[in-house]
JSON list of C-alpha atoms and ligand atoms in Angstrom, two decimals:
[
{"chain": "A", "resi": 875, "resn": "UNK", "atom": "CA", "xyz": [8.86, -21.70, -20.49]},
{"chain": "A", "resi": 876, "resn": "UNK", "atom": "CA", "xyz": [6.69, -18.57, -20.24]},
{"chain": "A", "resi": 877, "resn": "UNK", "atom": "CA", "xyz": [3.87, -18.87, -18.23]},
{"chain": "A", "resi": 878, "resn": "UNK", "atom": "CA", "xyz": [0.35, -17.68, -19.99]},
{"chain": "A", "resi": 879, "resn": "UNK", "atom": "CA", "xyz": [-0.36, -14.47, -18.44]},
{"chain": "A", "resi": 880, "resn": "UNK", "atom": "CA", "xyz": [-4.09, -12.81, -17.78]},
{"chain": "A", "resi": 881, "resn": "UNK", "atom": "CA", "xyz": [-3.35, -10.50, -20.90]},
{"chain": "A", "resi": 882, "resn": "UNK", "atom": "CA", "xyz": [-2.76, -13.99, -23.00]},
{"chain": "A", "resi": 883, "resn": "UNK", "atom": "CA", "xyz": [-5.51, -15.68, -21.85]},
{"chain": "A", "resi": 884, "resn": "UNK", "atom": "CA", "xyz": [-8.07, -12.64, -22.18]},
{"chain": "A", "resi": 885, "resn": "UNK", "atom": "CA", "xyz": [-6.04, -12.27, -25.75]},
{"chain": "A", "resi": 886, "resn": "UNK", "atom": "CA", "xyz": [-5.94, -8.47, -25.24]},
{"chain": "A", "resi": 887, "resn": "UNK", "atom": "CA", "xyz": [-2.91, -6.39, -25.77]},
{"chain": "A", "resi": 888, "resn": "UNK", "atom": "CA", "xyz": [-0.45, -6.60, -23.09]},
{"chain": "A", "resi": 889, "resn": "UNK", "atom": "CA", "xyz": [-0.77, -3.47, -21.33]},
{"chain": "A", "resi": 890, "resn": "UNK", "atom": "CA", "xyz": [-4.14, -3.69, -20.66]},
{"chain": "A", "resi": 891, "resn": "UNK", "atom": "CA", "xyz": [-6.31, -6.43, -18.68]},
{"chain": "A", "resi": 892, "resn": "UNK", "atom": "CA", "xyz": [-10.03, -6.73, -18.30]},
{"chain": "A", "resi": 893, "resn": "UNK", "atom": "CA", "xyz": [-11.91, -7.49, -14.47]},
{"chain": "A", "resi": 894, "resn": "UNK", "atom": "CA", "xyz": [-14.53, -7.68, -13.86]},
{"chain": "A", "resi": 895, "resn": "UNK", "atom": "CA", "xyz": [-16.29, -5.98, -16.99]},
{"chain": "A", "resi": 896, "resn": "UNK", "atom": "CA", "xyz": [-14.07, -3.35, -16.70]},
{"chain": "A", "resi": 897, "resn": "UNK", "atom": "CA", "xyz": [-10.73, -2.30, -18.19]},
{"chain": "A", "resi": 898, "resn": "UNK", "atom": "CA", "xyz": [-7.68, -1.27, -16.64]},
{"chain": "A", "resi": 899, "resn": "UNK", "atom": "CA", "xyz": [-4.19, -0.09, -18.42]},
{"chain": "A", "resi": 900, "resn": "UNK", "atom": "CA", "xyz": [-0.54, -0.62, -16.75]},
{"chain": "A", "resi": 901, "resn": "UNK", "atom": "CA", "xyz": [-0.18, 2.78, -14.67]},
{"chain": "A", "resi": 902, "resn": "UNK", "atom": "CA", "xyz": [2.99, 1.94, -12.57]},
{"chain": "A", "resi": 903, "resn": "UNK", "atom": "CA", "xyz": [5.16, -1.25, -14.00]},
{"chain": "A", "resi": 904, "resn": "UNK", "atom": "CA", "xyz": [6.75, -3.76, -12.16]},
{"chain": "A", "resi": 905, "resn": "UNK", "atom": "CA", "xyz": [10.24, -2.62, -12.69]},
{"chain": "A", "resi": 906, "resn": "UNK", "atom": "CA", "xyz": [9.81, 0.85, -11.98]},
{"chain": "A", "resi": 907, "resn": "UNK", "atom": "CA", "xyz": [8.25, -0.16, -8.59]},
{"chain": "A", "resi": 908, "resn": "UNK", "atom": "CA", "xyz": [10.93, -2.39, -7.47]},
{"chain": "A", "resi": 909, "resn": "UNK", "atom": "CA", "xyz": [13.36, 0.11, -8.25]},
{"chain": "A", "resi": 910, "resn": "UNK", "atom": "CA", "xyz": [11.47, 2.90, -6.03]},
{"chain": "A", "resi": 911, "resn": "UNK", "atom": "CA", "xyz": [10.59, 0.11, -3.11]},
{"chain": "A", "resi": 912, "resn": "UNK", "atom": "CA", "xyz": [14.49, 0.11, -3.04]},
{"chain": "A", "resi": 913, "resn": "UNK", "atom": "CA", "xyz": [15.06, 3.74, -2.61]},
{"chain": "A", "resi": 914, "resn": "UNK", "atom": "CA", "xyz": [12.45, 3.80, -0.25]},
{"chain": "A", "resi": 915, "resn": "UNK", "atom": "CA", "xyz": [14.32, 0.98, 1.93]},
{"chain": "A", "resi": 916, "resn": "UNK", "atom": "CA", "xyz": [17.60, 3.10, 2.02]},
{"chain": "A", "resi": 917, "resn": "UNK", "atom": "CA", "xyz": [16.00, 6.30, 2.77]},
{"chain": "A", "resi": 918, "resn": "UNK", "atom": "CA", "xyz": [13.54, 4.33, 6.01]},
{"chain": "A", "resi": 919, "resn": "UNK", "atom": "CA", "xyz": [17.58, 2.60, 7.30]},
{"chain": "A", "resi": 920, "resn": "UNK", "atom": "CA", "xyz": [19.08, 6.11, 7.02]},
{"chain": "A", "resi": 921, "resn": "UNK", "atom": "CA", "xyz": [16.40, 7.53, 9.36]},
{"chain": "A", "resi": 922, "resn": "UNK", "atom": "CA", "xyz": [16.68, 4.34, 11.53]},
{"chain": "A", "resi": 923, "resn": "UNK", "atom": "CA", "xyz": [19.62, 3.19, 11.16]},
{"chain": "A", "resi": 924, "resn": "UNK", "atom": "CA", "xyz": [21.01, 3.01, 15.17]},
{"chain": "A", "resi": 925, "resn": "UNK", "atom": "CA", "xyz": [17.42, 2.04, 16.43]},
{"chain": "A", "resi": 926, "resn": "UNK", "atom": "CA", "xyz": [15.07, -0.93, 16.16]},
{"chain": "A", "resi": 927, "resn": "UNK", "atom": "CA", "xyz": [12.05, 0.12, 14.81]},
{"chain": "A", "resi": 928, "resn": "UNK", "atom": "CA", "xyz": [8.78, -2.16, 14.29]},
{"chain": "A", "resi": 929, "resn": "UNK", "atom": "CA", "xyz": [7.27, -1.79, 11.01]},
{"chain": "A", "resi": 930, "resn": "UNK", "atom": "CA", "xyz": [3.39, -2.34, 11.15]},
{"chain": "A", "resi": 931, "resn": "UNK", "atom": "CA", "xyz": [1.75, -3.62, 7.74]},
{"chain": "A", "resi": 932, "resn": "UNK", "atom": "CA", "xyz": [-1.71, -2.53, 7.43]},
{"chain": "A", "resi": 933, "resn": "UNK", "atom": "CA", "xyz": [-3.32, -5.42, 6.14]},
{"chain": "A", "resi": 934, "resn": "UNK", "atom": "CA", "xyz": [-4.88, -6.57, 3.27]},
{"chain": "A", "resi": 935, "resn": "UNK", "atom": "CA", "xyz": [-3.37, -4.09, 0.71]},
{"chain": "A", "resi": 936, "resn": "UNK", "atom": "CA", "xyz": [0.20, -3.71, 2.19]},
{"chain": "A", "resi": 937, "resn": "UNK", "atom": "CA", "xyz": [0.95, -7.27, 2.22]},
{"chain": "A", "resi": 938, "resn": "UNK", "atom": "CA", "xyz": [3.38, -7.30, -1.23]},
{"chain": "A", "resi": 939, "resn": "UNK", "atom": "CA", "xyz": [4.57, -3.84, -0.40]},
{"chain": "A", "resi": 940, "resn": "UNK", "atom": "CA", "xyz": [5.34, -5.02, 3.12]},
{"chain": "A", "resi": 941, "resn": "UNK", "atom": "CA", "xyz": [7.46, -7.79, 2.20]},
{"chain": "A", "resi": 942, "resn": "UNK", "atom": "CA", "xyz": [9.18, -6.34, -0.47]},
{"chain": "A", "resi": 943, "resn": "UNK", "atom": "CA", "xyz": [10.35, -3.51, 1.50]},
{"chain": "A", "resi": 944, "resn": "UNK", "atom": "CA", "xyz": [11.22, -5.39, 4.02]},
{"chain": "A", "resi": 945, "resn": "UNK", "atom": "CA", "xyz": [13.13, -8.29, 2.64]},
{"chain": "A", "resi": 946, "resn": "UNK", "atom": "CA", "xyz": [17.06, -7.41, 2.88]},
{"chain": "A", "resi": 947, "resn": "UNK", "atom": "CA", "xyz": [16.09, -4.52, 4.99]},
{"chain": "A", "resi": 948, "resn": "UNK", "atom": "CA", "xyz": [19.57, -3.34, 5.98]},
{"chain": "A", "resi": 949, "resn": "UNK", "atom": "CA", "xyz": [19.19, -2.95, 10.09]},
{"chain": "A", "resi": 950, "resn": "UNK", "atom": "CA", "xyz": [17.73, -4.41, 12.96]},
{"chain": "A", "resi": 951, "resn": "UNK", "atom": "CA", "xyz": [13.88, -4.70, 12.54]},
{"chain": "A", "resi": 952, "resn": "UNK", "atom": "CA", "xyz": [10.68, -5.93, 13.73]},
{"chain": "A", "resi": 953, "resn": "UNK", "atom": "CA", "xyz": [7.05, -6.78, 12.39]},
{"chain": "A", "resi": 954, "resn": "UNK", "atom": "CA", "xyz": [3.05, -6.85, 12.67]},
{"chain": "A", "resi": 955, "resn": "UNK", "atom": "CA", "xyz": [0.47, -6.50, 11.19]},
{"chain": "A", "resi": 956, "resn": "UNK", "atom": "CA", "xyz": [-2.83, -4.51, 11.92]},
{"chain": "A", "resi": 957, "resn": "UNK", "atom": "CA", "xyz": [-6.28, -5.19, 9.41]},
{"chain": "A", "resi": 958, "resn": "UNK", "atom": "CA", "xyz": [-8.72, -2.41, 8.70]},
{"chain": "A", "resi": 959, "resn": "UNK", "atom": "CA", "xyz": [-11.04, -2.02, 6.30]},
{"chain": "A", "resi": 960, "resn": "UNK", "atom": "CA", "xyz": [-12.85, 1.27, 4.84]},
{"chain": "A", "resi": 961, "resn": "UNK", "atom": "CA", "xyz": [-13.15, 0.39, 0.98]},
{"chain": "A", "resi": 962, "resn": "UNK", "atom": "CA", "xyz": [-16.08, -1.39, -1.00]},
{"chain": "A", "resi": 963, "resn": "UNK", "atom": "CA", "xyz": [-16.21, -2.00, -4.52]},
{"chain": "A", "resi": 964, "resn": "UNK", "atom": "CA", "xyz": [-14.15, 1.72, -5.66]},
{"chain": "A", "resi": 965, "resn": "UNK", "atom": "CA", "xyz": [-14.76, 3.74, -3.20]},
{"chain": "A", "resi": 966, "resn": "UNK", "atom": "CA", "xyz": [-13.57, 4.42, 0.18]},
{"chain": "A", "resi": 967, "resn": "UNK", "atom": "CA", "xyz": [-16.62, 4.85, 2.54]},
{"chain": "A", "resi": 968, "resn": "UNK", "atom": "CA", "xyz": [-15.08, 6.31, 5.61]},
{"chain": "A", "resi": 969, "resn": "UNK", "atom": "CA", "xyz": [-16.26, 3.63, 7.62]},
{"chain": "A", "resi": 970, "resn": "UNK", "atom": "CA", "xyz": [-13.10, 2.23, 9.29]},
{"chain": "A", "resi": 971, "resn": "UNK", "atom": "CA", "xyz": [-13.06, -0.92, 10.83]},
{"chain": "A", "resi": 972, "resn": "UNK", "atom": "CA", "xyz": [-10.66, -2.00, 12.75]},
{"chain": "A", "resi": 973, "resn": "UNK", "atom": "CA", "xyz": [-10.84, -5.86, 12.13]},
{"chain": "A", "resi": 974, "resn": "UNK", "atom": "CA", "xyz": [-7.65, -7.30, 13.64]},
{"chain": "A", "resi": 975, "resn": "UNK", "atom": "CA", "xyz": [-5.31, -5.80, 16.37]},
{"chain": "A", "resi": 976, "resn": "UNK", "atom": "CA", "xyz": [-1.97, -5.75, 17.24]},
{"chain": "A", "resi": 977, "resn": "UNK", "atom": "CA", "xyz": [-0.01, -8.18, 19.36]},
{"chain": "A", "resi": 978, "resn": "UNK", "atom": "CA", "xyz": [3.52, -6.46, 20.12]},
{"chain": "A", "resi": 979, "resn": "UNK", "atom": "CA", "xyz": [4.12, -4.25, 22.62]},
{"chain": "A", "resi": 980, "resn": "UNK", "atom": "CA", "xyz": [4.76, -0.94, 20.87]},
{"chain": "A", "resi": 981, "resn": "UNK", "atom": "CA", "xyz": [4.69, 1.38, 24.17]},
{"chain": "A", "resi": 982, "resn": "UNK", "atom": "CA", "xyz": [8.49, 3.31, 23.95]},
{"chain": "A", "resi": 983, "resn": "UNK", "atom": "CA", "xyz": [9.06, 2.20, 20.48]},
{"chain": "A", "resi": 984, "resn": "UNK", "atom": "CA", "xyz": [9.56, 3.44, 17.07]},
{"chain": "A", "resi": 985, "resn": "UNK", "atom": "CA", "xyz": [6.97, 2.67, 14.76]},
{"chain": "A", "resi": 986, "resn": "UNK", "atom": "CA", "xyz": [6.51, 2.38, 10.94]},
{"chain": "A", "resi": 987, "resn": "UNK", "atom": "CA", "xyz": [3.39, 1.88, 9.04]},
{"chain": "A", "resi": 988, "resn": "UNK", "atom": "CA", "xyz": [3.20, 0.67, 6.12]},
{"chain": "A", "resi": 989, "resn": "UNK", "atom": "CA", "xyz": [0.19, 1.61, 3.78]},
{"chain": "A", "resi": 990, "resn": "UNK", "atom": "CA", "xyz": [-0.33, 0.29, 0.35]},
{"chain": "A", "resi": 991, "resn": "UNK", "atom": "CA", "xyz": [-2.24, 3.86, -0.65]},
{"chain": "A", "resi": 992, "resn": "UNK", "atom": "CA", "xyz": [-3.70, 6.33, 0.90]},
{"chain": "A", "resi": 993, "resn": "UNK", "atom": "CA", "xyz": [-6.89, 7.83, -0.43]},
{"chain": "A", "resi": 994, "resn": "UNK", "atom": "CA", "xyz": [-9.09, 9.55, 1.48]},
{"chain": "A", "resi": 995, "resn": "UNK", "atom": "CA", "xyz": [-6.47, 8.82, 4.66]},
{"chain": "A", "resi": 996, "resn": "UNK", "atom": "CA", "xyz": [-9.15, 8.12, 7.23]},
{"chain": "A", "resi": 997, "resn": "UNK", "atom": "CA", "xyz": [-8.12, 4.74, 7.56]},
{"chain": "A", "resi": 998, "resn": "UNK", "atom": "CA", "xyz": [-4.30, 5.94, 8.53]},
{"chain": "A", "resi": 999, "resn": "UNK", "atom": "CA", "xyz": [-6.29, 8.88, 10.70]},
{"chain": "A", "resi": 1000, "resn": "UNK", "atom": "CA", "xyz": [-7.79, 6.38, 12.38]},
{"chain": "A", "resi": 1001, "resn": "UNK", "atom": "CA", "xyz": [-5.15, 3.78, 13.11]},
{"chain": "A", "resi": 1002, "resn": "UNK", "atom": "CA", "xyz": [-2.58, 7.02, 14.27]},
{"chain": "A", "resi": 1003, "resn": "UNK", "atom": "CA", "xyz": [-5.30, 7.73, 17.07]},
{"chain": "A", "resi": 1004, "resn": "UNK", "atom": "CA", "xyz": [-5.96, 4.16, 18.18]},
{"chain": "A", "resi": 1005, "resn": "UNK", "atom": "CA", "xyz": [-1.96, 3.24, 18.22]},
{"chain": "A", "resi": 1006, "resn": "UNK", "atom": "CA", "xyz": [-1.13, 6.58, 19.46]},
{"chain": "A", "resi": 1007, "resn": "UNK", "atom": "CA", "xyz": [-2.91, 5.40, 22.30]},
{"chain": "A", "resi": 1008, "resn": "UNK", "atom": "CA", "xyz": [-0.08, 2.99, 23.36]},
{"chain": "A", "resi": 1009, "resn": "UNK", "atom": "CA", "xyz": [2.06, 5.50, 23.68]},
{"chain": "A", "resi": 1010, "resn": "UNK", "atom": "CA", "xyz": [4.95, 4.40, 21.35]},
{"chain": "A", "resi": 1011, "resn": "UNK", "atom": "CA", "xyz": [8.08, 6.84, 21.41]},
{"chain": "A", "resi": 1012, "resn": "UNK", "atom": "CA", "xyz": [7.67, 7.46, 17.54]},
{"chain": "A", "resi": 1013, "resn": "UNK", "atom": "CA", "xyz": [5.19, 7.25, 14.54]},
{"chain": "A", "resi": 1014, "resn": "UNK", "atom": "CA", "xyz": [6.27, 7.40, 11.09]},
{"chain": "A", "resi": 1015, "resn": "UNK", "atom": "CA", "xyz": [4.09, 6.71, 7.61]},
{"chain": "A", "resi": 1016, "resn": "UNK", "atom": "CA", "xyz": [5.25, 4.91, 4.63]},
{"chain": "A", "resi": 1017, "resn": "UNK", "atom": "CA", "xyz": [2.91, 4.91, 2.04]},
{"chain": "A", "resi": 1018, "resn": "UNK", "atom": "CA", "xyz": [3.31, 3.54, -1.69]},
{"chain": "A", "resi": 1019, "resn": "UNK", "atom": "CA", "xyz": [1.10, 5.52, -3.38]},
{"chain": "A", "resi": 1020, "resn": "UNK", "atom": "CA", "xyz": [-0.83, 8.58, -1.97]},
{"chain": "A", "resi": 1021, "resn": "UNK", "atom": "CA", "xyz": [-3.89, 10.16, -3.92]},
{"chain": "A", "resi": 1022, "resn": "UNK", "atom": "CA", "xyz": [-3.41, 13.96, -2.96]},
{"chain": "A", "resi": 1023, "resn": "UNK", "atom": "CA", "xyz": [-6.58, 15.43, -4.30]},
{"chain": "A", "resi": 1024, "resn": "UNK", "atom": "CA", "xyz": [-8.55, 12.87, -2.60]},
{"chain": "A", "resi": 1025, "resn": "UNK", "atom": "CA", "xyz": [-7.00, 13.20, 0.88]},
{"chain": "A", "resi": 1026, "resn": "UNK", "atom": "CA", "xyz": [-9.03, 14.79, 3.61]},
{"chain": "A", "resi": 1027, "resn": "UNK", "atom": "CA", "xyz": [-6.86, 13.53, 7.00]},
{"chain": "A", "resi": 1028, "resn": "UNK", "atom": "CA", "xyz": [-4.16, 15.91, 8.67]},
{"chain": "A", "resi": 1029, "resn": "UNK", "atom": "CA", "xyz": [-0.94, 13.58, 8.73]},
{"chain": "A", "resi": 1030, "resn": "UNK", "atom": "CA", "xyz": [2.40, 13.52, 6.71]},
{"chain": "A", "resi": 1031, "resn": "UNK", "atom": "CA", "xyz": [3.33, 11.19, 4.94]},
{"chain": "A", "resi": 1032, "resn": "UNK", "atom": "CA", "xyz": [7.01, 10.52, 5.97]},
{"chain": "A", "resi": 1033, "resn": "UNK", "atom": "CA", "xyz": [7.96, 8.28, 3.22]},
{"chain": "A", "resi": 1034, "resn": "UNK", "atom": "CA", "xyz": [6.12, 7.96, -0.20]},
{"chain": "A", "resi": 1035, "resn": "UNK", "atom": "CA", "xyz": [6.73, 5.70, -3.26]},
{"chain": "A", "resi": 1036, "resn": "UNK", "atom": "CA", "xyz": [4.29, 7.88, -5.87]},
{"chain": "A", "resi": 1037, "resn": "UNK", "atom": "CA", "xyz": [1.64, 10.42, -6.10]},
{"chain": "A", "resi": 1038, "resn": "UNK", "atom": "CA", "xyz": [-1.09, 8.97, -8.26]},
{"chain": "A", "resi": 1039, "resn": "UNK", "atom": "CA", "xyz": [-4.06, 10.97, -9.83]},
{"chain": "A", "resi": 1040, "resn": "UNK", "atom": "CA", "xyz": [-7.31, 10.45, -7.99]},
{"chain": "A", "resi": 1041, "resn": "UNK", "atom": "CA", "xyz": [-7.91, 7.46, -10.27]},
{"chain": "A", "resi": 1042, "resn": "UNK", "atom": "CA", "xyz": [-8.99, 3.73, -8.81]},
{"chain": "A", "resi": 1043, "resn": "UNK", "atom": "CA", "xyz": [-5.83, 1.23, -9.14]},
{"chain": "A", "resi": 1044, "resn": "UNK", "atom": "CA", "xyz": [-5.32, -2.47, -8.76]},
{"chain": "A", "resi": 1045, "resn": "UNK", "atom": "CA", "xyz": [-2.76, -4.59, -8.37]},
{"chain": "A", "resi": 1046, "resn": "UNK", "atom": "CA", "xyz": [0.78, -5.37, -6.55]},
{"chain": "A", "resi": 1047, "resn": "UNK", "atom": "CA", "xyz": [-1.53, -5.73, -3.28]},
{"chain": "A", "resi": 1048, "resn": "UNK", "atom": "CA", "xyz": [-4.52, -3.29, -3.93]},
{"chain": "A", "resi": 1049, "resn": "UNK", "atom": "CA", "xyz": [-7.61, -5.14, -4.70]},
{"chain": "A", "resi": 1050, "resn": "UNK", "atom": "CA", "xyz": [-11.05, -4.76, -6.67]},
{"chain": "A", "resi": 1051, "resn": "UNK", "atom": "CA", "xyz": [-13.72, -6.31, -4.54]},
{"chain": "A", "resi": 1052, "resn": "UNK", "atom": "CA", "xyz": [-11.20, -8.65, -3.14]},
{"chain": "A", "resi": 1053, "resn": "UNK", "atom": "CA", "xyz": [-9.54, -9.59, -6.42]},
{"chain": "A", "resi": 1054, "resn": "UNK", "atom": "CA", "xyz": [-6.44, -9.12, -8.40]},
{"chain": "A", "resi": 1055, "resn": "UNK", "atom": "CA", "xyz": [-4.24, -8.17, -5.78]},
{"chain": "A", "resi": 1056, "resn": "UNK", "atom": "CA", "xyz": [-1.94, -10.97, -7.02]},
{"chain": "A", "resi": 1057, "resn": "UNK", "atom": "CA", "xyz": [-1.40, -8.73, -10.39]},
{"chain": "A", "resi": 1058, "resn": "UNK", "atom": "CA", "xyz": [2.74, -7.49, -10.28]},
{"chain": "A", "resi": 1059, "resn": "UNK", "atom": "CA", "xyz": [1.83, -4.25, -12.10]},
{"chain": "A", "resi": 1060, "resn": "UNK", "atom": "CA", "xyz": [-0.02, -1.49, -10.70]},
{"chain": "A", "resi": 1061, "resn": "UNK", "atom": "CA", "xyz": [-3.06, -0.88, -13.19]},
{"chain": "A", "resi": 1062, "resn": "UNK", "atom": "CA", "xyz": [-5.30, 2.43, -13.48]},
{"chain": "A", "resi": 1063, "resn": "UNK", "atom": "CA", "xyz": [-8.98, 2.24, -14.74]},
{"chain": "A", "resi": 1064, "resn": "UNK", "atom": "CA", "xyz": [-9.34, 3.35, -18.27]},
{"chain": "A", "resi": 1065, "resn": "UNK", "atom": "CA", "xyz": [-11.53, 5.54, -19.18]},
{"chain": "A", "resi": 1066, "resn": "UNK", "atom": "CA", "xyz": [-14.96, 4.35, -20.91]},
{"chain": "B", "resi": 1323, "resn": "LIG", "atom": "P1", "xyz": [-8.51, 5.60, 2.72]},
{"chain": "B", "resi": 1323, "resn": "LIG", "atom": "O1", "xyz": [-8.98, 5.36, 4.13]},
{"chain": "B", "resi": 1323, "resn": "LIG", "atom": "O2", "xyz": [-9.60, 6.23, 1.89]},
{"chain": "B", "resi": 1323, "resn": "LIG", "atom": "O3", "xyz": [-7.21, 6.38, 2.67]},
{"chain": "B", "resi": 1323, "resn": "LIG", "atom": "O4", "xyz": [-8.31, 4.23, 2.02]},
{"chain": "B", "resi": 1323, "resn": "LIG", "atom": "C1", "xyz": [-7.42, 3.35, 2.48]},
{"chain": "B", "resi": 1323, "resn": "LIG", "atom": "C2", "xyz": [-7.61, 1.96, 1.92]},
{"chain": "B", "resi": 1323, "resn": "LIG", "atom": "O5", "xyz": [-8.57, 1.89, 0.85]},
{"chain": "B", "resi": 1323, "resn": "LIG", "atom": "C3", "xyz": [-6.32, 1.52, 1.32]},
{"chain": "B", "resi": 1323, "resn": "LIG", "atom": "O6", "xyz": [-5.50, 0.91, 2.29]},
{"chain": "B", "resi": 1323, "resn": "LIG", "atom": "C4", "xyz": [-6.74, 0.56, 0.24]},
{"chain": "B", "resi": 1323, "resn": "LIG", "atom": "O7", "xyz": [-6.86, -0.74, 0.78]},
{"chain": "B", "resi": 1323, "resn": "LIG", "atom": "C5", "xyz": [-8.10, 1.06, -0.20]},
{"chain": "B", "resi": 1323, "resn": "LIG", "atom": "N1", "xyz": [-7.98, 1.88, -1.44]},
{"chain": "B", "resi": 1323, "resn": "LIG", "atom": "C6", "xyz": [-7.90, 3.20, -1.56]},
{"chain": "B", "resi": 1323, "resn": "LIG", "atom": "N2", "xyz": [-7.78, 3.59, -2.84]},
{"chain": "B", "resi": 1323, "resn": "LIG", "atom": "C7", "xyz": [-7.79, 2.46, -3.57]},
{"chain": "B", "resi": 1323, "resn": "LIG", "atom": "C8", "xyz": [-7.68, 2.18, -4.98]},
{"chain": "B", "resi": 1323, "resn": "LIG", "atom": "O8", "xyz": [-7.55, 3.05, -5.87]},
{"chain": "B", "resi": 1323, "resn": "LIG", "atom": "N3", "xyz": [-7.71, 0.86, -5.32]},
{"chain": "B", "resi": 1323, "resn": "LIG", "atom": "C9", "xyz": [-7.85, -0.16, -4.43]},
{"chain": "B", "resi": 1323, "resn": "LIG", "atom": "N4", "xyz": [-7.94, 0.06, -3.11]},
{"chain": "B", "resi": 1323, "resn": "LIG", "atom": "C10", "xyz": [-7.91, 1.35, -2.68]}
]
């Protein structure tokens, strides 16, 4: 039986949903990010694949990307997570707090963190100087989606699922004021 969607219950068409007052459109379906979460799980084991490396899920966003990257990850792997917090309402506002550390060890090790987006990328400038800190042998960035015009940190991104316009988007982790993060699309704002 099909389960009523938002888009039924809102009776709107189905590529576009309404939260919150505002509209959004489907920007990045489910299928076509599955398929690129894939290739970006062969291309992180190829770089690994003889080491161990401990992939660190910035939390909230990352939490679906995390897991779906991770699950049947083809080598030997470990995981945390690490909350920080820099966005309200839809905008980033450079304030980064770091809510939640880390528990594992990471001195000598090879580390991978995982970013739902990166926007402005002082949340990810941050978090590089505070873990850097531990001395870990290696830092690499995966990032789903990565907002170039926005950007204003020095890092590179080592692993990237898309480069989005500088354009707010929801879903498949990424909230709006804490919701819809459960959407499995990604959705863009529309324009009024
Ligand atoms: P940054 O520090 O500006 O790079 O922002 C990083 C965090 O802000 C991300 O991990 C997201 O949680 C959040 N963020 C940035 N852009 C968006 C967006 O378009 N939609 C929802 N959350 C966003």
């Amino acid at each position: 039986m099909e389960l009523p969607t938002w888009n039924y219950l809102l009776n709107l068409p189905m590529q576009t949903i309404k939260v919150k007052e505002k509209r959004f459109e489907i920007a990045i379906p489910a299928n076509r990010i599955a398929q690129r979460v894939e290739e970006l799980q062969a291309e992180i084991y190829l770089n690994y694949q003889d080491r161990t490396p401990i992939f660190i899920g910035i939390l909230n966003g990352s939490f679906i990307f995390m897991a779906d990257l991770l699950k049947g990850y083809p080598g030997d792997c470990e995981m945390d997570f690490i909350k920080a917090s820099s966005y309200e309402g839809m905008e980033s506002t450079g304030d980064v707090k770091e809510i939640m550390g880390l528990k594992t060890d990471i001195e000598g090790r090879d580390i991978v963190l995982v970013e739902d987006i990166v926007d402005t990328g002082l949340t990810l400038e941050k978090l590089l100087e505070n873990l850097k800190r531990s001395k870990p042998s290696s830092i690499s960035i995966v990032s789903l989606l990565f907002k170039p015009e926005k950007c204003q940190a020095d890092f590179k991104i080592d692993f990237l699922g898309f480069e989005i316009p500088n354009e707010f988007v929801i879903g498949y982790g990424l909230d709006f004021d804490g919701s819809v993060r459960n959407l499995k699309h990604i959705y863009r704002l529309q324009e009024s």
